[in-house]
PDB file of C-alpha atoms in Angstrom:
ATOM      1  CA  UNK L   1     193.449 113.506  -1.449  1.00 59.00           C
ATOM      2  CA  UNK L   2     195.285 111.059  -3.867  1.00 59.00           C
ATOM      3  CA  UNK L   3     198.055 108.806  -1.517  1.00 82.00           C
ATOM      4  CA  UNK L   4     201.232 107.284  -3.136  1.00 92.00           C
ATOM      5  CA  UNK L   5     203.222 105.487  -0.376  1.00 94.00           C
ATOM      6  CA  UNK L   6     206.336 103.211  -1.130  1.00 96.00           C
ATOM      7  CA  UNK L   7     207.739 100.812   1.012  1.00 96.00           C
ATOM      8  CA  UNK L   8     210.327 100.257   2.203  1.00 97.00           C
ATOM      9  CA  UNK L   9     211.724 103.307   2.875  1.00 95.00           C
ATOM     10  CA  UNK L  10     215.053 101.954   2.349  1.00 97.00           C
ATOM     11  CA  UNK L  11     217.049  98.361   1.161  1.00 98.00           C
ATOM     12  CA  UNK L  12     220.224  96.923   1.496  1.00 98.00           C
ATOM     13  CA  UNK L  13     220.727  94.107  -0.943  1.00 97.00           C
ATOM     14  CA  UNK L  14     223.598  92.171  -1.760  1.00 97.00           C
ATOM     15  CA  UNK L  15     224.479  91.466  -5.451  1.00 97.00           C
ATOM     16  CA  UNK L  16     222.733  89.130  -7.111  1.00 96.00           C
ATOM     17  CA  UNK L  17     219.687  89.148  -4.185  1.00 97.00           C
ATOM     18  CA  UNK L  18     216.791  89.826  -5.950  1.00 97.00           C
ATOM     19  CA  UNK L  19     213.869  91.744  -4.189  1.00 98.00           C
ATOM     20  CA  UNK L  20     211.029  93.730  -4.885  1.00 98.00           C
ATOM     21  CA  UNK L  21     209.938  97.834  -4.238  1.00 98.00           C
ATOM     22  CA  UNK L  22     206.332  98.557  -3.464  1.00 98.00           C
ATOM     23  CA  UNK L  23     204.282 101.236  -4.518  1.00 97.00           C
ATOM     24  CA  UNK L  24     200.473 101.687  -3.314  1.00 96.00           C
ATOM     25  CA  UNK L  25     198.292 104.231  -4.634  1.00 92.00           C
ATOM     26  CA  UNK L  26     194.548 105.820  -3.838  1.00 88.00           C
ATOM     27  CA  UNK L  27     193.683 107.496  -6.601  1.00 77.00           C
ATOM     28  CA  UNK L  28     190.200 106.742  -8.823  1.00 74.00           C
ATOM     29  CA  UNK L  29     190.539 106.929 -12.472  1.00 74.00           C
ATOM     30  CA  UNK L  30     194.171 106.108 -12.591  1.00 77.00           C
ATOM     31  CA  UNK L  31     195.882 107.579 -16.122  1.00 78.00           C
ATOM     32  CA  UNK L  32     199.252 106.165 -15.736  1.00 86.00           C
ATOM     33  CA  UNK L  33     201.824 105.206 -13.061  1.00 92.00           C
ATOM     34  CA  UNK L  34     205.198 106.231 -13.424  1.00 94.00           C
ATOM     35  CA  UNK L  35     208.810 104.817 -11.729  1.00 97.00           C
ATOM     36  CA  UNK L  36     211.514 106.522 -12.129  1.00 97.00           C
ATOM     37  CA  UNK L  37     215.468 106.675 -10.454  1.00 97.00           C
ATOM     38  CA  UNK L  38     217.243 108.908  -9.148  1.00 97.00           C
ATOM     39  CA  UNK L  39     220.710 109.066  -8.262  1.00 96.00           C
ATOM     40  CA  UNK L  40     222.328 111.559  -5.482  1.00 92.00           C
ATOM     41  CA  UNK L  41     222.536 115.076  -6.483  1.00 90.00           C
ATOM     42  CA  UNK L  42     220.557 114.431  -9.832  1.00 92.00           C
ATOM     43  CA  UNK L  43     217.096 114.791 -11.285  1.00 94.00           C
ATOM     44  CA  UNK L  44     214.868 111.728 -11.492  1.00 95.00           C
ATOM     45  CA  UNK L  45     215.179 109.588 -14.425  1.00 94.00           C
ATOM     46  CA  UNK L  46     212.349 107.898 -15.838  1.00 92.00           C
ATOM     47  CA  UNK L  47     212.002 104.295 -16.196  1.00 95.00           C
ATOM     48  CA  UNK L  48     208.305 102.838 -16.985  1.00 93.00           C
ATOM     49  CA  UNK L  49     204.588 104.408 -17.404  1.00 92.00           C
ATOM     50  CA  UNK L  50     202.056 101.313 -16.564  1.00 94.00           C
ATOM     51  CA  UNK L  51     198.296 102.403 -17.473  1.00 89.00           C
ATOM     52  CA  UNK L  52     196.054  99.586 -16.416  1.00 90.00           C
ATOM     53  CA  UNK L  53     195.920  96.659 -14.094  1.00 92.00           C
ATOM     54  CA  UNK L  54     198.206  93.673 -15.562  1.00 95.00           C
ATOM     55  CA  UNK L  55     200.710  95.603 -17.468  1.00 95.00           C
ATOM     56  CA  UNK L  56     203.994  94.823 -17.170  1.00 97.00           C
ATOM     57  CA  UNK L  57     207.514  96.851 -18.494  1.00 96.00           C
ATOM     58  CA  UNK L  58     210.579  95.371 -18.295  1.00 96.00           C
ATOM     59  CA  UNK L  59     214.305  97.084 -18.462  1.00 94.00           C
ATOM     60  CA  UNK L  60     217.388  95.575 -17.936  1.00 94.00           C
ATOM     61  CA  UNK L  61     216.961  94.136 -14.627  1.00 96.00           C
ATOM     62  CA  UNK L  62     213.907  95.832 -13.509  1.00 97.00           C
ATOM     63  CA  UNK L  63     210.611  94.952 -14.206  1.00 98.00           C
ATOM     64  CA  UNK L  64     207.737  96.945 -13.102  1.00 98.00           C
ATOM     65  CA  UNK L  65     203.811  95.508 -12.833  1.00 97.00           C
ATOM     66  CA  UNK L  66     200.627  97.263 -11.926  1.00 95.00           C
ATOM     67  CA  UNK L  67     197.299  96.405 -10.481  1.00 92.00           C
ATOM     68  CA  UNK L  68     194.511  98.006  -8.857  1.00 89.00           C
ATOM     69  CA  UNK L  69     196.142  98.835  -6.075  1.00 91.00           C
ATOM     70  CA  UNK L  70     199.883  99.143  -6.437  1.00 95.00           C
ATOM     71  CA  UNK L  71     203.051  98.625  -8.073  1.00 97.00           C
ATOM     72  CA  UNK L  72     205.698  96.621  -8.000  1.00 98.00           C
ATOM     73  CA  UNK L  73     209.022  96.819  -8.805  1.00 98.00           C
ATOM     74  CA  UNK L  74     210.888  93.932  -9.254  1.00 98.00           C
ATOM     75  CA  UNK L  75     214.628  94.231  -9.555  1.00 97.00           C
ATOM     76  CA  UNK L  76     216.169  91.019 -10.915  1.00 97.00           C
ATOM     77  CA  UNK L  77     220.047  89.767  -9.233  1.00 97.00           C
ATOM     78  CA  UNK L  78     220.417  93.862  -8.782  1.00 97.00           C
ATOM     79  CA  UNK L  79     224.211  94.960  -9.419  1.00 97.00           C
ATOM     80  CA  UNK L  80     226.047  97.801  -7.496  1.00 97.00           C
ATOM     81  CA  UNK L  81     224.922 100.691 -10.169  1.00 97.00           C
ATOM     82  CA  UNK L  82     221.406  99.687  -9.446  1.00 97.00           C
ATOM     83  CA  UNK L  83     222.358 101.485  -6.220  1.00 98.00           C
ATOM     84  CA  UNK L  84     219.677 104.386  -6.024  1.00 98.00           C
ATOM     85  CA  UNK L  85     216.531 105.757  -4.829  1.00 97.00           C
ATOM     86  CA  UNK L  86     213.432 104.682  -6.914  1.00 98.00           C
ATOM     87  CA  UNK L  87     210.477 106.855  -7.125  1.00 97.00           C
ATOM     88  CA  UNK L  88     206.532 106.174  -8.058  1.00 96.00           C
ATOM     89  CA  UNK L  89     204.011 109.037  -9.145  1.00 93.00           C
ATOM     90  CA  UNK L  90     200.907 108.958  -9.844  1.00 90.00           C
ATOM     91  CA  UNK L  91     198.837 112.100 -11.797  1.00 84.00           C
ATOM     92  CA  UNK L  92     195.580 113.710 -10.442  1.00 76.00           C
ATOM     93  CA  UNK L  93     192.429 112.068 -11.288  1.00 67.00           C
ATOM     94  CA  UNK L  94     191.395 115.299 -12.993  1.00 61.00           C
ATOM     95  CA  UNK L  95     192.026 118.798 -13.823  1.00 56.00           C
ATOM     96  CA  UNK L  96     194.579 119.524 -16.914  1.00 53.00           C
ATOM     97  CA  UNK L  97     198.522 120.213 -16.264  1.00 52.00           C
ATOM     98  CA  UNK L  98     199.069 116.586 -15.162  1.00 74.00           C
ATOM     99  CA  UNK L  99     200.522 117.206 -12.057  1.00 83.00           C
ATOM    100  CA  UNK L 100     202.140 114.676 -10.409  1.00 87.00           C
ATOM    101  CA  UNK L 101     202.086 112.772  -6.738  1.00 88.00           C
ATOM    102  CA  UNK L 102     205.449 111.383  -5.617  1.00 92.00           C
ATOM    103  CA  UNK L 103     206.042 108.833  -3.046  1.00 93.00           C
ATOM    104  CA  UNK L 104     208.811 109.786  -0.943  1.00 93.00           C
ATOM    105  CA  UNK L 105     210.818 106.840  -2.332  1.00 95.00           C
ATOM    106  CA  UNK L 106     212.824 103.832  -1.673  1.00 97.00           C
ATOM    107  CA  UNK L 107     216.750 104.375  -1.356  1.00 97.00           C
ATOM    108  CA  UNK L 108     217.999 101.041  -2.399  1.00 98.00           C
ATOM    109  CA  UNK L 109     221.555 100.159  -1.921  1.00 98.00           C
ATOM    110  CA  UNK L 110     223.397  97.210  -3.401  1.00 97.00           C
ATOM    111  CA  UNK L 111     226.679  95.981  -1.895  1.00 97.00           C
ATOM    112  CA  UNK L 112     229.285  93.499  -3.292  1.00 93.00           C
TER     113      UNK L 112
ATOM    114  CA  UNK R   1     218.126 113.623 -26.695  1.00 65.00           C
ATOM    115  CA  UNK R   2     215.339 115.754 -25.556  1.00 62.00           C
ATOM    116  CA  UNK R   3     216.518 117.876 -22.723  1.00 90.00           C
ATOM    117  CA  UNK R   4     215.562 119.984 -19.630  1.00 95.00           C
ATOM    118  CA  UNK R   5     218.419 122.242 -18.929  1.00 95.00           C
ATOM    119  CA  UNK R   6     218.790 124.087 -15.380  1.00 96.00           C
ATOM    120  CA  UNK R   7     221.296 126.763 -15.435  1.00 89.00           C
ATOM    121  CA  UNK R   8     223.065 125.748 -12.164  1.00 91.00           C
ATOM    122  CA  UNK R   9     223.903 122.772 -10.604  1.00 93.00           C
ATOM    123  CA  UNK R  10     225.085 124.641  -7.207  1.00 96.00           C
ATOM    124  CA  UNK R  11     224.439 128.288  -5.623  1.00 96.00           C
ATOM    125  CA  UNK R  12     225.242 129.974  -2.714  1.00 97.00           C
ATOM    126  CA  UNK R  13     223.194 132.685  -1.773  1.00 97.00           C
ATOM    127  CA  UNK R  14     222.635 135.057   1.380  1.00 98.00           C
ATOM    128  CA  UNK R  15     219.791 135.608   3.149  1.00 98.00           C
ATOM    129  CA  UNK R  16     217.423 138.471   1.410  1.00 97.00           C
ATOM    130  CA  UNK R  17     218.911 138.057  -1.945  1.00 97.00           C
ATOM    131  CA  UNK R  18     216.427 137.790  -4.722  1.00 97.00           C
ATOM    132  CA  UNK R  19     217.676 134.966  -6.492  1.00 97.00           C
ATOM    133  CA  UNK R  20     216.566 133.432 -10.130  1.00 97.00           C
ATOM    134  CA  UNK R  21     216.638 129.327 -11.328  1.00 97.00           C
ATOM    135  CA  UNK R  22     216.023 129.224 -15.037  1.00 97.00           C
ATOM    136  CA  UNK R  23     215.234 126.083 -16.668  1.00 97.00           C
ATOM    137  CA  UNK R  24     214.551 125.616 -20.376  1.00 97.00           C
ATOM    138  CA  UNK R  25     212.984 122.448 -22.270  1.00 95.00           C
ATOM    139  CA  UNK R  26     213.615 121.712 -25.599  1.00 93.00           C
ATOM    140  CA  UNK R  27     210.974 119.594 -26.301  1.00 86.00           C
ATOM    141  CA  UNK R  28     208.039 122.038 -26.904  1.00 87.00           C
ATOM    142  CA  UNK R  29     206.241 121.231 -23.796  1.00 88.00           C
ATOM    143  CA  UNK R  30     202.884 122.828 -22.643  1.00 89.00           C
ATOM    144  CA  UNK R  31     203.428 122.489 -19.109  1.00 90.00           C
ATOM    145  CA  UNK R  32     206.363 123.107 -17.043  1.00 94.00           C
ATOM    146  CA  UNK R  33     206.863 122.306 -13.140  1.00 95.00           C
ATOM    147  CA  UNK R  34     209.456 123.295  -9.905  1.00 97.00           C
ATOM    148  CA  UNK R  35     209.253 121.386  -7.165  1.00 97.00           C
ATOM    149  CA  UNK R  36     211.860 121.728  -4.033  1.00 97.00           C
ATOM    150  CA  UNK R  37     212.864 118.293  -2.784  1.00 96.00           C
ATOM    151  CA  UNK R  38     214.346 117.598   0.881  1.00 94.00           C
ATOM    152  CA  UNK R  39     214.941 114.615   2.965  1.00 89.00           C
ATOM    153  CA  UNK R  40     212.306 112.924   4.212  1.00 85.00           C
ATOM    154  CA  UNK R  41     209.662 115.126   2.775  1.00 88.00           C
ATOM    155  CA  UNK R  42     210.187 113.838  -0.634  1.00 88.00           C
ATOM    156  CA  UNK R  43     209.130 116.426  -4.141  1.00 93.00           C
ATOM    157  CA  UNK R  44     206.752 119.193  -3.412  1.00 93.00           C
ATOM    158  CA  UNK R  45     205.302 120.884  -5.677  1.00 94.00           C
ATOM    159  CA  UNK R  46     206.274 124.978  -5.952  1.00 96.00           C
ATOM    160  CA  UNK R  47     204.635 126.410  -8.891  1.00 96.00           C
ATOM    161  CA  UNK R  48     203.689 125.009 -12.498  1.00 93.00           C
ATOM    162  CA  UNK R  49     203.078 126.689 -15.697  1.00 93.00           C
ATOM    163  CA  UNK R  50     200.208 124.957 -18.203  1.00 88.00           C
ATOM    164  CA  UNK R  51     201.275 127.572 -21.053  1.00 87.00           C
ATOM    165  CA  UNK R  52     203.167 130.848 -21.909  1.00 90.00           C
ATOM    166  CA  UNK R  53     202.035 133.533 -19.185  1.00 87.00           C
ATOM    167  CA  UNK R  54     200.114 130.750 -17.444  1.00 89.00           C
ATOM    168  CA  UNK R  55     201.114 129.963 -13.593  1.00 93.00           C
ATOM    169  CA  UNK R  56     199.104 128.591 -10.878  1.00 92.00           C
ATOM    170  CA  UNK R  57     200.601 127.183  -7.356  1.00 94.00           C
ATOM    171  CA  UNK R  58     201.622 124.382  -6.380  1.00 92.00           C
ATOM    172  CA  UNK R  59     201.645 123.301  -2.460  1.00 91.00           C
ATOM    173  CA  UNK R  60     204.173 125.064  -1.238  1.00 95.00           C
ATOM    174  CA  UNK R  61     203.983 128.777  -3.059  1.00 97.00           C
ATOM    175  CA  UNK R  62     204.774 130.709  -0.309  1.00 96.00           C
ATOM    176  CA  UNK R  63     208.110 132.599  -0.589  1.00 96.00           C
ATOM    177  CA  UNK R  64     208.525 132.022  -4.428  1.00 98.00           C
ATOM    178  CA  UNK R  65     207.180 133.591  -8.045  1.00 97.00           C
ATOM    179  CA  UNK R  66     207.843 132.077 -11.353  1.00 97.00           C
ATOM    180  CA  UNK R  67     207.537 133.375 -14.223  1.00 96.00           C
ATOM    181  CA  UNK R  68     206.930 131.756 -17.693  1.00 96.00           C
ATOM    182  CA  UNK R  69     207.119 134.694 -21.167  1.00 94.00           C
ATOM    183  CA  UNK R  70     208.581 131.935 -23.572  1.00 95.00           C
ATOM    184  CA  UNK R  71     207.275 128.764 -24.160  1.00 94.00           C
ATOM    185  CA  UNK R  72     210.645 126.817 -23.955  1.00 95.00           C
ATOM    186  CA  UNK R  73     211.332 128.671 -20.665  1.00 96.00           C
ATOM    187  CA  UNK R  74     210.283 129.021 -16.637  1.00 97.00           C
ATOM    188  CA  UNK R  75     212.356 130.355 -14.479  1.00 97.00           C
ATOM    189  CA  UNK R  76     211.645 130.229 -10.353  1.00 98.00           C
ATOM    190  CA  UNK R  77     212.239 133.365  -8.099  1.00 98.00           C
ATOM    191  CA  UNK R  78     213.042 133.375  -4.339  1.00 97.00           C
ATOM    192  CA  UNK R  79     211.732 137.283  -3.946  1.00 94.00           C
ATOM    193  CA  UNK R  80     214.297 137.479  -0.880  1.00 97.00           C
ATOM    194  CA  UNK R  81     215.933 134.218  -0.032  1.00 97.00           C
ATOM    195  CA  UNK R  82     216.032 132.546   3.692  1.00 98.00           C
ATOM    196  CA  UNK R  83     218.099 129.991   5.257  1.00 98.00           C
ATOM    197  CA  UNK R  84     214.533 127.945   5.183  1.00 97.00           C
ATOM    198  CA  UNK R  85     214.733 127.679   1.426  1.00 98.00           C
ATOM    199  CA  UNK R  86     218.043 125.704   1.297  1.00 98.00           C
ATOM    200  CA  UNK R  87     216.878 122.917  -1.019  1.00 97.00           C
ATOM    201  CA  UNK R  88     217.084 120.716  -4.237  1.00 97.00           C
ATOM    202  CA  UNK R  89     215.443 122.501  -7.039  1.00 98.00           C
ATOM    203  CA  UNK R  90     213.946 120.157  -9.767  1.00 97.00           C
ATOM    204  CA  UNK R  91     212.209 121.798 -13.034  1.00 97.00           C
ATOM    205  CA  UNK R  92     210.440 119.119 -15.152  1.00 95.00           C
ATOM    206  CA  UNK R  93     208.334 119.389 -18.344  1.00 93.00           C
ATOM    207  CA  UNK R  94     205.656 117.449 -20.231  1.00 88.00           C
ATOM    208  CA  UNK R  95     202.845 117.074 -22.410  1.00 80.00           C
ATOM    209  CA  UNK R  96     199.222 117.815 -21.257  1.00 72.00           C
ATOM    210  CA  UNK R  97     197.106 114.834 -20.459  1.00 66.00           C
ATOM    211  CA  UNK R  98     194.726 113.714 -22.846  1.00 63.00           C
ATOM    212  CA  UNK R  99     192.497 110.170 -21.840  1.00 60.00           C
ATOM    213  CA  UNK R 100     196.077 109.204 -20.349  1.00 68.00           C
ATOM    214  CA  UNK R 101     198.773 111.038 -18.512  1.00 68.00           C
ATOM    215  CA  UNK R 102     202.158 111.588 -19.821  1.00 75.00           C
ATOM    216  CA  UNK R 103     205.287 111.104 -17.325  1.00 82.00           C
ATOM    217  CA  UNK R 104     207.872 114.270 -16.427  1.00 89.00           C
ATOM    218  CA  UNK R 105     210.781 114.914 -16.929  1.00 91.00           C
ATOM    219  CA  UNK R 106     213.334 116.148 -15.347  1.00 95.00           C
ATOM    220  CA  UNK R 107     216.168 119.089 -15.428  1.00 96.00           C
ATOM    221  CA  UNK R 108     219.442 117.823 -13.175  1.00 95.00           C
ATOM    222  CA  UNK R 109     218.463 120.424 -10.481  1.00 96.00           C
ATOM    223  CA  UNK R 110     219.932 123.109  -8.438  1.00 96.00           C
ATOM    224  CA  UNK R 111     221.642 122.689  -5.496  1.00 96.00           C
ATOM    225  CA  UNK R 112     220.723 125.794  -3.326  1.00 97.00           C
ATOM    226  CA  UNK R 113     221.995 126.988  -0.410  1.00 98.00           C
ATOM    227  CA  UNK R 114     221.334 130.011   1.794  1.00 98.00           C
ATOM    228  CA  UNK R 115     223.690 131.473   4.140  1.00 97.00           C
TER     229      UNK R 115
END
């Protein structure tokens, strides 16, 4: 069974501090990896799709990288609105109706 | 802006009610998702739709229906709601995969609660 597990479950980060969220992933065959933020009582927002090992996206202050193995991503002297929790997914190696495994997330919090 | 539109952002409910969540994409999506999310146990997967009529469950089907007769709309039922289905509902829509996989996304969800 396909495993996404982020880490850490949770950061508090001063502004400016700049730090980095992990994703790790067993899956064979990946066909994308996907971040996306969410912010309390909302739906998920995407951010980045990363297909194979070496790509990099960049927005704003985030940047997010992929290799065999994981994710990263990197959030760049993070400001208060950064404040939220940041989600990776990964789809099933097969089958049609690309479902979706989420990681349970990493609430990031970023204080003055 | 392409859009997935939940009807509520908050209901109360009592226990045994049958209770409907629509959600409606605008982007002519195959495939259409719920998932219930709740602290510490992340999204989980209810039911998804891969076309008009089309349903198959998810991980957590038990308690729930869904029901999908346009393709722009699928709409989750609690058949007789319990305090154990107090939750975040999230509906999300996307294309079907093809050599790669497309991303979701997302409706604002629906704040549920049972009392």
């Amino acid at each position: 069974e396909d495993q996404v597990t982020q880490s850490p479950e949770a950061l508090r980060l001063q502004e400016g501090e700049s730090s980095s969220l992990n994703c790790s992933y067993t899956v064979s065959g990946l066909r994308g990896l996907f971040w996306y933020r969410q912010d309390p009582g909302k739906g998920p927002e995407f951010l980045f799709t990363l297909y194979s090992a070496g790509e990099e996206k960049e927005k704003e202050r985030l940047k997010a990288t992929l290799t065999k193995k994981e994710s990263f991503l990197h959030i760049t002297a993070p400001k208060p609105e950064d404040s939220a929790t940041y989600l990776c997914a990964v789809p099933e190696p097969t089958g049609g109706g690309n479902k979706l495994t989420f990681g349970t997330g990493t609430q990031l919090k970023v204080e003055l | 802006d392409v859009k997935v539109t939940q009807s509520s952002r908050y209901l109360v409910k009592r226990t045994g009610e049958k209770v409907f969540l629509e959600c409606v994409q605008d982007m002519d999506h195959e495939n259409m998702f719920w998932y219930r999310q709740d602290p510490g146990l992340g999204l989980r997967l209810i039911y998804f739709s891969y076309d008009v009529k089309m349903k198959e469950k998810g991980d957590i089907p038990e308690g729930y229906s869904v029901s999908r007769e346009k393709k722009e709309r699928f709409s989750l039922i609690l058949e007789s709601a319990s305090t154990n289905q107090t939750s975040m509902y999230l509906c999300a829509s996307t294309y079907p995969p093809g050599g790669k996989s497309y991303g979701y996304t997302f409706g604002s969800g629906t704040r549920l609660t049972v009392v």
